[in-house]
Tab-separated table of C-alpha atoms in Angstrom:
chain	number	residue	atom	x	y	z
A	1	MET	CA	83.459	-93.484	-14.458
A	2	PRO	CA	84.180	-92.047	-18.214
A	3	PRO	CA	84.734	-88.609	-18.139
A	4	GLN	CA	82.088	-86.463	-18.487
A	5	VAL	CA	82.373	-84.767	-22.274
A	6	ALA	CA	80.368	-81.929	-22.771
A	7	SER	CA	79.238	-82.511	-26.296
A	8	SER	CA	77.145	-79.927	-28.602
A	9	ALA	CA	76.571	-83.250	-30.556
A	10	LEU	CA	73.658	-84.094	-27.570
A	11	ASP	CA	72.307	-81.218	-27.596
A	12	PHE	CA	71.328	-81.221	-31.043
A	13	VAL	CA	70.044	-84.508	-30.854
A	14	ASP	CA	67.508	-83.101	-28.305
A	15	ALA	CA	67.185	-79.632	-29.853
A	16	ILE	CA	65.694	-81.424	-33.515
A	17	GLU	CA	63.476	-83.357	-30.879
A	18	HIS	CA	60.989	-80.344	-29.791
A	19	ASN	CA	61.735	-78.745	-33.300
A	20	THR	CA	58.907	-79.369	-35.620
A	21	SER	CA	60.158	-76.949	-38.544
A	22	LYS	CA	62.608	-78.239	-41.161
A	23	GLU	CA	64.066	-74.701	-41.068
A	24	ASP	CA	65.020	-74.918	-37.126
A	25	VAL	CA	66.741	-78.396	-38.013
A	26	ILE	CA	68.709	-76.521	-41.072
A	27	ARG	CA	69.880	-73.698	-39.111
A	28	LEU	CA	70.886	-76.018	-36.047
A	29	PHE	CA	72.572	-78.394	-37.942
A	30	THR	CA	74.387	-76.050	-40.290
A	31	LYS	CA	75.678	-74.640	-37.026
A	32	GLU	CA	77.105	-78.023	-35.817
A	33	LEU	CA	78.468	-78.717	-39.387
A	34	ARG	CA	80.101	-75.345	-39.892
A	35	LEU	CA	82.021	-75.926	-36.609
A	36	ARG	CA	83.259	-79.091	-37.885
A	37	GLY	CA	84.772	-77.548	-40.786
A	38	PHE	CA	82.081	-78.285	-43.892
A	39	ASP	CA	79.875	-75.526	-45.645
A	40	SER	CA	76.941	-77.406	-46.394
A	41	PHE	CA	74.493	-80.379	-46.309
A	42	GLY	CA	71.693	-82.354	-48.084
A	43	SER	CA	69.372	-84.899	-46.834
A	44	ALA	CA	67.767	-87.573	-49.095
A	45	GLU	CA	66.344	-90.257	-49.529
A	46	ILE	CA	67.801	-92.844	-52.096
A	47	PRO	CA	66.166	-94.982	-54.533
A	48	SER	CA	66.989	-98.894	-53.814
A	49	ALA	CA	65.615	-102.039	-55.142
A	50	ALA	CA	63.463	-102.007	-52.566
A	51	ARG	CA	61.820	-98.661	-53.236
A	52	PRO	CA	62.695	-97.967	-56.477
A	53	PHE	CA	60.547	-94.803	-56.482
A	54	ALA	CA	60.902	-91.216	-57.451
A	55	PRO	CA	63.897	-90.355	-55.608
A	56	CYS	CA	63.176	-87.650	-52.647
A	57	LEU	CA	65.254	-84.514	-51.642
A	58	TYR	CA	63.981	-83.655	-48.152
A	59	VAL	CA	66.575	-80.569	-47.422
A	60	SER	CA	69.727	-79.073	-49.698
A	61	THR	CA	71.983	-76.452	-47.901
A	62	MET	CA	74.418	-76.805	-51.353
A	63	PRO	CA	75.047	-74.336	-53.854
A	64	GLU	CA	71.588	-73.342	-55.479
A	65	GLY	CA	72.696	-73.936	-59.202
A	66	TRP	CA	73.847	-77.214	-58.403
A	67	VAL	CA	70.717	-78.508	-56.619
A	68	GLU	CA	69.055	-77.149	-59.249
A	69	ARG	CA	70.708	-78.995	-61.791
A	70	TYR	CA	70.878	-82.150	-59.577
A	71	VAL	CA	67.211	-82.826	-59.060
A	72	GLU	CA	66.469	-81.465	-63.058
A	73	MET	CA	68.716	-83.724	-64.512
A	74	GLU	CA	67.873	-86.707	-61.859
A	75	TYR	CA	71.659	-87.065	-61.074
A	76	VAL	CA	70.519	-89.105	-58.049
A	77	GLN	CA	70.439	-92.033	-60.553
A	78	SER	CA	73.874	-91.357	-61.516
A	79	ASP	CA	75.543	-90.151	-58.472
A	80	PRO	CA	78.125	-92.302	-57.768
A	81	MET	CA	78.379	-91.391	-53.940
A	82	ALA	CA	74.074	-92.169	-53.623
A	83	ARG	CA	75.212	-95.569	-55.441
A	84	LEU	CA	77.882	-96.432	-52.575
A	85	ALA	CA	75.675	-95.267	-49.982
A	86	THR	CA	73.012	-98.015	-50.872
A	87	MET	CA	76.156	-100.500	-50.576
A	88	THR	CA	77.868	-99.225	-47.177
A	89	SER	CA	76.357	-98.370	-43.467
A	90	THR	CA	79.153	-96.072	-42.682
A	91	PRO	CA	80.256	-92.532	-43.392
A	92	PHE	CA	82.916	-92.335	-46.267
A	93	ARG	CA	84.505	-89.291	-47.936
A	94	TRP	CA	84.061	-88.758	-51.407
A	95	THR	CA	87.994	-88.839	-52.249
A	96	GLU	CA	88.029	-92.261	-50.449
A	97	ALA	CA	84.926	-93.297	-52.744
A	98	THR	CA	86.140	-92.345	-55.852
A	99	ASN	CA	89.398	-93.933	-55.271
A	100	ALA	CA	87.815	-97.051	-54.267
A	101	ILE	CA	85.300	-97.513	-56.683
A	102	SER	CA	85.432	-96.825	-60.599
A	103	LEU	CA	82.765	-94.277	-62.088
A	104	ASP	CA	81.153	-94.877	-65.529
A	105	PRO	CA	81.209	-91.889	-67.577
A	106	ASN	CA	77.836	-90.609	-66.564
A	107	GLU	CA	79.423	-91.183	-62.472
A	108	GLU	CA	82.460	-89.007	-63.869
A	109	THR	CA	80.142	-86.447	-65.203
A	110	VAL	CA	78.254	-86.034	-62.025
A	111	MET	CA	81.570	-85.253	-60.041
A	112	ASN	CA	83.257	-83.217	-62.460
A	113	GLU	CA	80.253	-81.132	-62.362
A	114	ILE	CA	79.623	-80.420	-58.772
A	115	CYS	CA	83.674	-79.442	-58.870
A	116	GLU	CA	82.293	-76.218	-61.065
A	117	PHE	CA	80.319	-75.460	-58.114
A	118	GLY	CA	83.251	-75.450	-56.044
A	119	VAL	CA	82.749	-78.436	-54.032
A	120	ASN	CA	85.745	-80.847	-54.214
A	121	GLU	CA	85.389	-82.676	-51.025
A	122	GLY	CA	82.442	-84.168	-48.864
A	123	LEU	CA	81.167	-86.905	-47.042
A	124	VAL	CA	78.314	-88.870	-46.987
A	125	VAL	CA	76.518	-90.715	-44.197
A	126	PRO	CA	74.551	-93.559	-45.219
A	127	ILE	CA	70.941	-94.429	-43.464
A	128	HIS	CA	69.381	-97.807	-43.608
A	129	ALA	CA	65.952	-98.154	-42.128
A	130	HIS	CA	63.242	-100.145	-42.324
A	131	ARG	CA	61.853	-102.056	-45.642
A	132	GLY	CA	64.701	-101.509	-47.548
A	133	TYR	CA	64.904	-97.737	-46.983
A	134	CYS	CA	68.117	-95.923	-48.050
A	135	GLY	CA	68.714	-92.863	-47.666
A	136	ALA	CA	71.903	-90.168	-46.741
A	137	VAL	CA	73.358	-87.352	-45.321
A	138	THR	CA	75.919	-85.358	-47.289
A	139	PHE	CA	78.214	-82.636	-46.493
A	140	ALA	CA	80.257	-80.670	-48.835
A	141	GLY	CA	83.614	-79.319	-47.914
A	142	GLY	CA	85.230	-80.563	-44.861
A	143	THR	CA	89.264	-80.736	-44.075
A	144	THR	CA	90.721	-83.885	-45.162
A	145	ASP	CA	92.117	-84.332	-41.958
A	146	LEU	CA	88.923	-84.200	-39.959
A	147	ASP	CA	89.104	-85.174	-36.279
A	148	PRO	CA	87.786	-89.170	-36.054
A	149	ARG	CA	85.751	-87.904	-32.662
A	150	GLN	CA	84.141	-85.112	-34.477
A	151	LEU	CA	83.042	-87.284	-37.449
A	152	ASN	CA	81.819	-89.424	-34.824
A	153	GLU	CA	79.731	-86.815	-33.872
A	154	LEU	CA	78.605	-85.792	-37.170
A	155	TYR	CA	77.624	-89.356	-37.976
A	156	MET	CA	75.195	-89.337	-35.172
A	157	MET	CA	73.745	-86.152	-35.422
A	158	SER	CA	72.898	-87.040	-38.952
A	159	MET	CA	71.184	-90.436	-38.097
A	160	PHE	CA	68.776	-88.243	-36.083
A	161	ALA	CA	68.659	-85.209	-38.546
A	162	HIS	CA	67.783	-87.251	-41.385
A	163	ASN	CA	65.177	-89.289	-38.970
A	164	ARG	CA	63.279	-85.811	-38.281
A	165	LEU	CA	63.536	-84.246	-41.857
A	166	ARG	CA	62.091	-87.897	-43.108
A	167	ALA	CA	59.278	-87.644	-40.540
A	168	LEU	CA	58.786	-83.749	-41.497
A	169	HIS	CA	58.594	-84.682	-44.923
A	170	ILE	CA	55.892	-87.137	-44.735
A	171	ALA	CA	53.924	-84.844	-42.933
A	172	ASP	CA	54.001	-82.278	-44.994
A	173	VAL	CA	52.830	-85.067	-48.110
A	174	ALA	CA	50.086	-85.835	-45.755
A	175	ASN	CA	48.899	-82.651	-45.009
A	176	ASP	CA	48.956	-81.551	-48.808
A	177	SER	CA	47.170	-85.009	-50.305
A	178	GLU	CA	43.710	-85.909	-50.575
A	179	PRO	CA	41.689	-87.340	-47.411
A	180	GLN	CA	42.321	-91.084	-47.767
A	181	VAL	CA	40.328	-93.915	-47.836
A	182	GLN	CA	40.569	-95.773	-44.287
A	183	LEU	CA	41.337	-99.323	-44.449
A	184	THR	CA	40.277	-101.347	-41.190
A	185	PRO	CA	43.397	-103.194	-39.907
A	186	ARG	CA	41.680	-106.712	-41.394
A	187	GLU	CA	41.484	-104.966	-44.591
A	188	CYS	CA	45.017	-104.203	-44.390
A	189	GLU	CA	46.303	-107.584	-43.291
A	190	CYS	CA	44.264	-109.104	-46.275
A	191	LEU	CA	45.466	-107.032	-48.798
A	192	HIS	CA	49.113	-107.566	-47.425
A	193	TRP	CA	48.956	-110.954	-47.772
A	194	ALA	CA	47.191	-111.072	-50.708
A	195	ALA	CA	50.125	-108.820	-52.336
A	196	ASN	CA	52.469	-111.044	-51.050
A	197	GLY	CA	50.614	-113.876	-53.599
A	198	LYS	CA	48.366	-115.789	-50.813
A	199	SER	CA	45.397	-117.375	-51.534
A	200	ASP	CA	41.969	-116.252	-49.641
A	201	TRP	CA	42.728	-119.592	-48.216
A	202	ALA	CA	45.723	-119.006	-47.437
A	203	ILE	CA	45.288	-116.160	-45.750
A	204	SER	CA	42.228	-117.678	-43.812
A	205	GLN	CA	45.032	-120.098	-42.341
A	206	ILE	CA	47.395	-117.284	-41.208
A	207	LEU	CA	45.085	-114.663	-39.761
A	208	LYS	CA	42.903	-117.908	-38.230
A	209	ILE	CA	39.822	-116.320	-39.584
A	210	SER	CA	37.280	-118.323	-42.573
A	211	GLU	CA	38.330	-117.878	-45.955
A	212	HIS	CA	34.428	-116.204	-46.583
A	213	THR	CA	35.640	-113.635	-44.192
A	214	VAL	CA	38.691	-113.035	-46.268
A	215	HIS	CA	36.762	-112.344	-48.929
A	216	GLU	CA	34.791	-110.213	-47.551
A	217	HIS	CA	37.263	-108.270	-46.432
A	218	VAL	CA	38.993	-107.933	-49.411
A	219	GLU	CA	35.774	-107.310	-50.963
A	220	ARG	CA	35.180	-104.009	-48.839
A	221	ALA	CA	38.520	-102.800	-49.733
A	222	LYS	CA	37.275	-102.831	-53.301
A	223	LYS	CA	33.945	-101.272	-52.852
A	224	LYS	CA	36.132	-98.142	-50.706
A	225	TYR	CA	38.412	-97.833	-53.143
A	226	ASN	CA	36.150	-98.150	-55.761
A	227	VAL	CA	37.673	-100.385	-58.150
A	228	SER	CA	36.700	-103.913	-59.409
A	229	THR	CA	39.864	-105.757	-59.215
A	230	ARG	CA	41.985	-106.675	-55.994
A	231	VAL	CA	44.999	-106.010	-57.970
A	232	GLN	CA	43.895	-102.610	-58.240
A	233	ALA	CA	42.841	-102.314	-54.582
A	234	ILE	CA	46.048	-103.716	-53.517
A	235	VAL	CA	48.056	-101.381	-55.972
A	236	LEU	CA	46.219	-98.229	-54.447
A	237	ALA	CA	46.683	-99.610	-50.751
A	238	ILE	CA	50.442	-99.574	-51.393
A	239	LEU	CA	50.559	-96.049	-53.116
A	240	GLN	CA	48.669	-94.816	-50.413
A	241	GLY	CA	50.582	-96.312	-47.961
A	242	GLN	CA	47.869	-98.104	-46.160
A	243	VAL	CA	49.588	-101.392	-47.145
A	244	ARG	CA	53.460	-102.179	-46.986
A	245	PRO	CA	54.315	-104.587	-49.840
B	1	MET	CA	52.449	-117.676	-28.071
B	2	MET	CA	54.571	-115.089	-26.106
B	3	LEU	CA	55.902	-116.483	-22.616
B	4	VAL	CA	57.389	-114.010	-20.268
B	5	ILE	CA	59.480	-116.360	-17.941
B	6	GLY	CA	60.787	-114.350	-14.677
B	7	PRO	CA	61.642	-114.941	-11.105
B	8	HIS	CA	58.089	-115.717	-10.463
B	9	ASN	CA	58.049	-119.075	-12.478
B	10	ARG	CA	61.235	-119.921	-13.645
B	11	ASP	CA	61.527	-123.006	-12.140
B	12	LYS	CA	58.136	-124.233	-14.244
B	13	HIS	CA	59.873	-123.314	-17.232
B	14	MET	CA	63.498	-124.045	-16.984
B	15	ASP	CA	63.385	-126.748	-20.058
B	16	THR	CA	62.235	-123.879	-22.143
B	17	LEU	CA	65.000	-121.563	-21.294
B	18	GLU	CA	67.689	-123.928	-21.712
B	19	GLU	CA	66.123	-124.371	-25.429
B	20	SER	CA	66.554	-120.485	-25.600
B	21	PHE	CA	70.137	-120.884	-24.420
B	22	ARG	CA	70.245	-123.481	-27.367
B	23	VAL	CA	68.861	-121.492	-29.863
B	24	ARG	CA	71.037	-118.115	-28.846
B	25	HIS	CA	73.873	-120.805	-29.560
B	26	ASP	CA	73.073	-121.511	-33.002
B	27	ILE	CA	72.021	-117.849	-33.728
B	28	TYR	CA	75.036	-115.606	-31.809
B	29	VAL	CA	78.268	-118.455	-31.668
B	30	LYS	CA	77.228	-120.593	-34.834
B	31	GLU	CA	75.727	-117.560	-37.495
B	32	ARG	CA	77.251	-114.819	-36.084
B	33	GLY	CA	80.469	-116.532	-34.957
B	34	TRP	CA	80.480	-114.560	-31.670
B	35	LYS	CA	83.236	-117.329	-30.618
B	36	ALA	CA	83.624	-115.548	-26.958
B	37	LEU	CA	80.183	-116.537	-26.005
B	38	ALA	CA	80.529	-120.685	-26.989
B	39	HIS	CA	80.086	-123.060	-24.073
B	40	ASP	CA	81.203	-126.378	-24.355
B	41	ASP	CA	77.502	-127.513	-23.531
B	42	GLY	CA	76.039	-126.112	-26.985
B	43	LEU	CA	74.723	-123.616	-24.618
B	44	GLU	CA	74.823	-119.647	-24.847
B	45	TYR	CA	74.342	-117.565	-21.595
B	46	ASP	CA	76.488	-115.493	-19.623
B	47	GLN	CA	76.629	-113.677	-16.432
B	48	PHE	CA	73.579	-111.549	-17.074
B	49	ASP	CA	71.268	-114.914	-17.376
B	50	ARG	CA	70.062	-114.720	-13.552
B	51	GLU	CA	67.339	-115.615	-11.111
B	52	ASP	CA	65.949	-111.927	-12.021
B	53	THR	CA	66.295	-111.940	-15.639
B	54	ILE	CA	63.031	-111.285	-17.468
B	55	TYR	CA	62.677	-113.234	-20.573
B	56	PHE	CA	60.262	-113.000	-23.499
B	57	LEU	CA	60.240	-115.998	-25.523
B	58	ARG	CA	58.248	-116.512	-28.611
B	59	LEU	CA	57.336	-119.623	-28.932
B	60	SER	CA	55.831	-121.301	-31.974
B	61	LYS	CA	52.441	-123.602	-32.348
B	62	ASP	CA	54.604	-126.703	-31.330
B	63	GLY	CA	56.240	-125.068	-28.336
B	64	ARG	CA	59.760	-124.371	-29.811
B	65	VAL	CA	61.410	-121.066	-29.361
B	66	ILE	CA	61.582	-119.001	-32.351
B	67	GLY	CA	62.131	-115.619	-31.006
B	68	GLY	CA	63.046	-113.627	-27.692
B	69	SER	CA	64.473	-111.296	-25.618
B	70	ARG	CA	65.607	-110.641	-22.288
B	71	LEU	CA	65.299	-107.815	-19.426
B	72	ILE	CA	67.272	-107.044	-16.420
B	73	PRO	CA	67.449	-104.469	-13.562
B	74	THR	CA	70.098	-101.847	-14.138
B	75	THR	CA	70.264	-101.756	-10.089
B	76	GLY	CA	72.368	-104.908	-10.576
B	77	PRO	CA	75.519	-105.383	-12.929
B	78	THR	CA	73.979	-104.867	-16.854
B	79	LEU	CA	76.291	-105.252	-19.886
B	80	ILE	CA	76.960	-101.413	-19.866
B	81	SER	CA	78.229	-101.161	-16.425
B	82	GLU	CA	80.436	-104.028	-16.520
B	83	VAL	CA	81.403	-104.408	-20.113
B	84	PHE	CA	80.985	-101.257	-22.292
B	85	PRO	CA	80.865	-98.456	-19.559
B	86	GLN	CA	83.018	-96.793	-22.330
B	87	LEU	CA	79.986	-96.224	-24.569
B	88	VAL	CA	78.065	-93.945	-21.788
B	89	GLU	CA	79.751	-90.521	-22.267
B	90	TRP	CA	76.850	-88.518	-21.356
B	91	GLY	CA	75.328	-88.617	-17.824
B	92	SER	CA	76.229	-91.745	-15.667
B	93	VAL	CA	75.933	-95.352	-16.159
B	94	PRO	CA	72.187	-96.002	-16.064
B	95	PHE	CA	71.522	-97.228	-12.586
B	96	ASP	CA	67.848	-96.780	-11.547
B	97	PRO	CA	65.102	-99.200	-10.267
B	98	SER	CA	62.701	-97.834	-13.294
B	99	THR	CA	65.085	-98.631	-15.913
B	100	TYR	CA	65.919	-101.861	-17.258
B	101	GLU	CA	68.364	-103.218	-19.828
B	102	HIS	CA	67.501	-104.492	-23.078
B	103	THR	CA	69.933	-107.479	-24.607
B	104	ARG	CA	70.020	-110.799	-26.939
B	105	TYR	CA	67.256	-109.801	-29.139
B	106	PHE	CA	66.620	-112.853	-31.761
B	107	ALA	CA	64.415	-114.768	-33.946
B	108	ARG	CA	65.098	-117.810	-35.711
B	109	GLY	CA	65.676	-118.616	-38.994
B	110	CYS	CA	66.076	-114.719	-39.792
B	111	PRO	CA	69.350	-112.940	-40.395
B	112	LYS	CA	70.226	-109.996	-38.331
B	113	GLU	CA	69.592	-107.764	-41.369
B	114	ASN	CA	65.956	-109.068	-41.245
B	115	LEU	CA	65.379	-108.627	-37.786
B	116	SER	CA	63.843	-105.242	-38.460
B	117	THR	CA	61.064	-106.517	-40.383
B	118	SER	CA	59.846	-109.859	-39.140
B	119	ARG	CA	56.982	-110.398	-37.748
B	120	VAL	CA	58.317	-112.432	-34.595
B	121	SER	CA	60.749	-109.646	-33.406
B	122	GLY	CA	58.280	-107.206	-33.615
B	123	GLU	CA	56.137	-109.339	-31.390
B	124	VAL	CA	58.986	-109.673	-29.116
B	125	LEU	CA	59.455	-105.498	-28.816
B	126	CYS	CA	55.777	-105.134	-28.301
B	127	ALA	CA	56.053	-107.920	-25.453
B	128	ILE	CA	59.065	-105.723	-23.834
B	129	PHE	CA	57.163	-102.556	-24.198
B	130	GLU	CA	53.748	-104.534	-22.596
B	131	TYR	CA	55.678	-105.470	-19.791
B	132	CYS	CA	57.274	-102.561	-19.099
B	133	LEU	CA	54.098	-100.362	-19.183
B	134	ALA	CA	52.576	-102.993	-16.783
B	135	HIS	CA	55.377	-103.021	-14.631
B	136	HIS	CA	56.048	-99.111	-14.187
B	137	ILE	CA	59.652	-99.831	-16.084
B	138	GLU	CA	59.915	-96.137	-17.660
B	139	ASN	CA	63.268	-96.544	-19.590
B	140	VAL	CA	64.956	-99.153	-21.579
B	141	THR	CA	68.569	-99.024	-21.900
B	142	THR	CA	70.650	-101.198	-24.960
B	143	VAL	CA	73.614	-101.642	-26.573
B	144	CYS	CA	72.662	-101.634	-30.393
B	145	ASP	CA	74.824	-102.023	-33.545
B	146	THR	CA	75.049	-98.529	-34.583
B	147	PHE	CA	73.530	-99.654	-37.895
B	148	PHE	CA	70.343	-100.291	-36.540
B	149	LEU	CA	69.876	-96.848	-34.575
B	150	PRO	CA	68.315	-94.891	-37.984
B	151	MET	CA	65.585	-97.931	-37.734
B	152	ILE	CA	64.783	-97.440	-34.013
B	153	LEU	CA	64.731	-93.874	-34.299
B	154	GLU	CA	62.020	-94.458	-37.124
B	155	PHE	CA	59.495	-95.630	-34.296
B	156	GLU	CA	59.655	-92.427	-33.036
B	157	TRP	CA	60.126	-93.325	-29.306
B	158	GLY	CA	62.250	-90.557	-28.312
B	159	THR	CA	65.149	-92.686	-28.144
B	160	LYS	CA	68.557	-90.736	-27.279
B	161	PRO	CA	71.910	-91.776	-27.120
B	162	LEU	CA	74.102	-92.260	-24.368
B	163	GLY	CA	77.494	-91.532	-25.880
B	164	LEU	CA	78.702	-91.737	-29.176
B	165	PRO	CA	79.294	-94.992	-31.619
B	166	VAL	CA	82.680	-96.969	-30.589
B	167	LYS	CA	84.117	-99.576	-32.670
B	168	TYR	CA	84.741	-103.148	-31.508
B	169	ASP	CA	85.454	-106.324	-32.712
B	170	GLU	CA	82.771	-107.084	-34.533
B	171	GLY	CA	81.925	-103.844	-35.675
B	172	GLU	CA	80.552	-100.548	-34.198
B	173	CYS	CA	78.010	-100.097	-31.190
B	174	VAL	CA	76.425	-97.145	-29.544
B	175	ALA	CA	74.312	-97.031	-26.124
B	176	ILE	CA	70.727	-95.907	-26.147
B	177	ARG	CA	67.953	-95.463	-24.059
B	178	THR	CA	64.131	-95.610	-24.799
B	179	PRO	CA	61.737	-93.922	-22.989
B	180	ILE	CA	58.540	-96.654	-22.864
B	181	SER	CA	55.217	-95.080	-23.627
B	182	TYR	CA	51.961	-96.569	-24.994
B	183	ARG	CA	52.338	-94.295	-28.268
B	184	GLY	CA	55.346	-96.014	-28.505
B	185	LEU	CA	54.120	-99.403	-28.598
B	186	GLN	CA	51.397	-98.118	-31.150
B	187	SER	CA	54.064	-97.568	-33.296
B	188	ILE	CA	55.457	-101.064	-33.195
B	189	TYR	CA	52.019	-102.413	-33.496
B	190	ALA	CA	51.460	-100.182	-36.679
B	191	GLN	CA	55.033	-100.676	-38.159
B	192	ARG	CA	54.665	-104.703	-37.876
B	193	HIS	CA	51.026	-104.989	-38.724
B	194	ILE	CA	50.328	-106.697	-35.093
B	195	SER	CA	46.479	-105.968	-34.496
B	196	GLY	CA	46.719	-105.904	-30.648
B	197	PRO	CA	48.467	-106.367	-27.274
B	198	VAL	CA	50.609	-110.232	-27.398
B	199	LEU	CA	50.942	-110.454	-23.511
B	200	PRO	CA	46.830	-110.452	-23.268
B	201	GLU	CA	47.228	-111.479	-19.651
B	202	LEU	CA	48.762	-108.044	-18.882
B	203	VAL	CA	45.900	-106.315	-20.806
B	204	PRO	CA	43.465	-104.338	-22.023
B	205	MET	CA	43.285	-102.931	-18.186
B	206	VAL	CA	47.033	-101.750	-17.826
B	207	VAL	CA	47.823	-100.784	-21.636
B	208	GLN	CA	44.479	-99.057	-21.832
B	209	ARG	CA	45.462	-97.312	-18.155
B	210	ALA	CA	49.188	-95.980	-19.958
B	211	TYR	CA	46.951	-95.082	-22.816
B	212	LEU	CA	44.255	-92.741	-21.283
B	213	THR	CA	47.238	-91.586	-18.595
B	214	GLU	CA	49.330	-90.354	-22.118
B	215	GLN	CA	45.605	-88.716	-23.487
B	216	LEU	CA	45.249	-86.802	-20.293
B	217	GLU	CA	48.476	-85.400	-19.827
B	218	GLU	CA	48.251	-84.437	-23.826
B	219	THR	CA	44.863	-82.603	-23.250
B	220	LEU	CA	46.136	-80.841	-19.880
B	221	HIS	CA	49.128	-79.383	-21.692
């Protein structure tokens, strides 16, 4: 039987499940990361080949001036730490990373500017999820000789915190937006396959329904979106998240 | 088609089971290079392929095994209890009649990275949830590559870690426990675009019952 180790990491995982507000996650997570020698953190989606959408910052408690600048200048596009996060799956320190990869001039700028805000070192936890989603949790500060166990605890907590912050963000967006067109599961499936270049005939074979029925499903989806081509219907369905490409 | 093989019908499906061991050999030994699992007979099986193991095998139209997984009761020896007890730091090693351990999750022709989007692997997951709902299995434990944890969390199943990630030869892994719920099953249906139950013989009654119970609990709270 392994020794029973009391850990605030597990308490954190339990606590954020029942805390639905972003502020609660920030407060609890900040307490944990400070215990481990870090000052602040940020959590964001990083644009990747599969999801080249506008970058999305869920939360950042880093110096305010820096966060504003980062968002305004779209630094995520030239942040070497974001680039590296899309390519690796294990946590890495900023200094490790800048030693391991060569930075282009834009990337140098980003790293130099954050130093001006008094942040010289940090830790990045890359997050990879379904359908090519890439995100990261970044910690600013920290001692160079972080205890491996504490690092491991931060790693674990980051995955749970990121998932919660992302879910809260998605819920926020859904609450803000207009009521959506509702497609039936069959309409979604037909558009999904059409988006993948399948003909009505091919879709009818995949879904084991008649070609005519496939056509009807697509026509109904077009009508719901009030558009005249199936490409328009596919684009809207994907943008509204009813169909995943 | 999804085939569930358990103690009750194992004798009838020995050929299919053997084919699944061959597919597992192709995937785990040949593709992923887990040499420790290799046998001379070209099959991959271990001490957890037992009489009481429950297999979920996805068969193609012509009856070939294209995906699958297995569950074993935690009241007997499990991967966690026998091989990875060091992964359990919080609480004790799972030992409970309503908790089963999930291992050997695979889909043919599907690299490890794509397991998270393949339809076949999604159906296998659904089969496990549907089976558990039908058989009052409340929790499923597993040892997973830490890389996959964010994808598992994305399903919002209420998955909890049993300990911190630990490095081993091929990478890093973490032991987790997932509570089984109808809501959790629905989130797989939605995520993988699966229109309904993959084990039609167990549904609609059983899944319906799970659904109504959860609805009722929600109303009462």
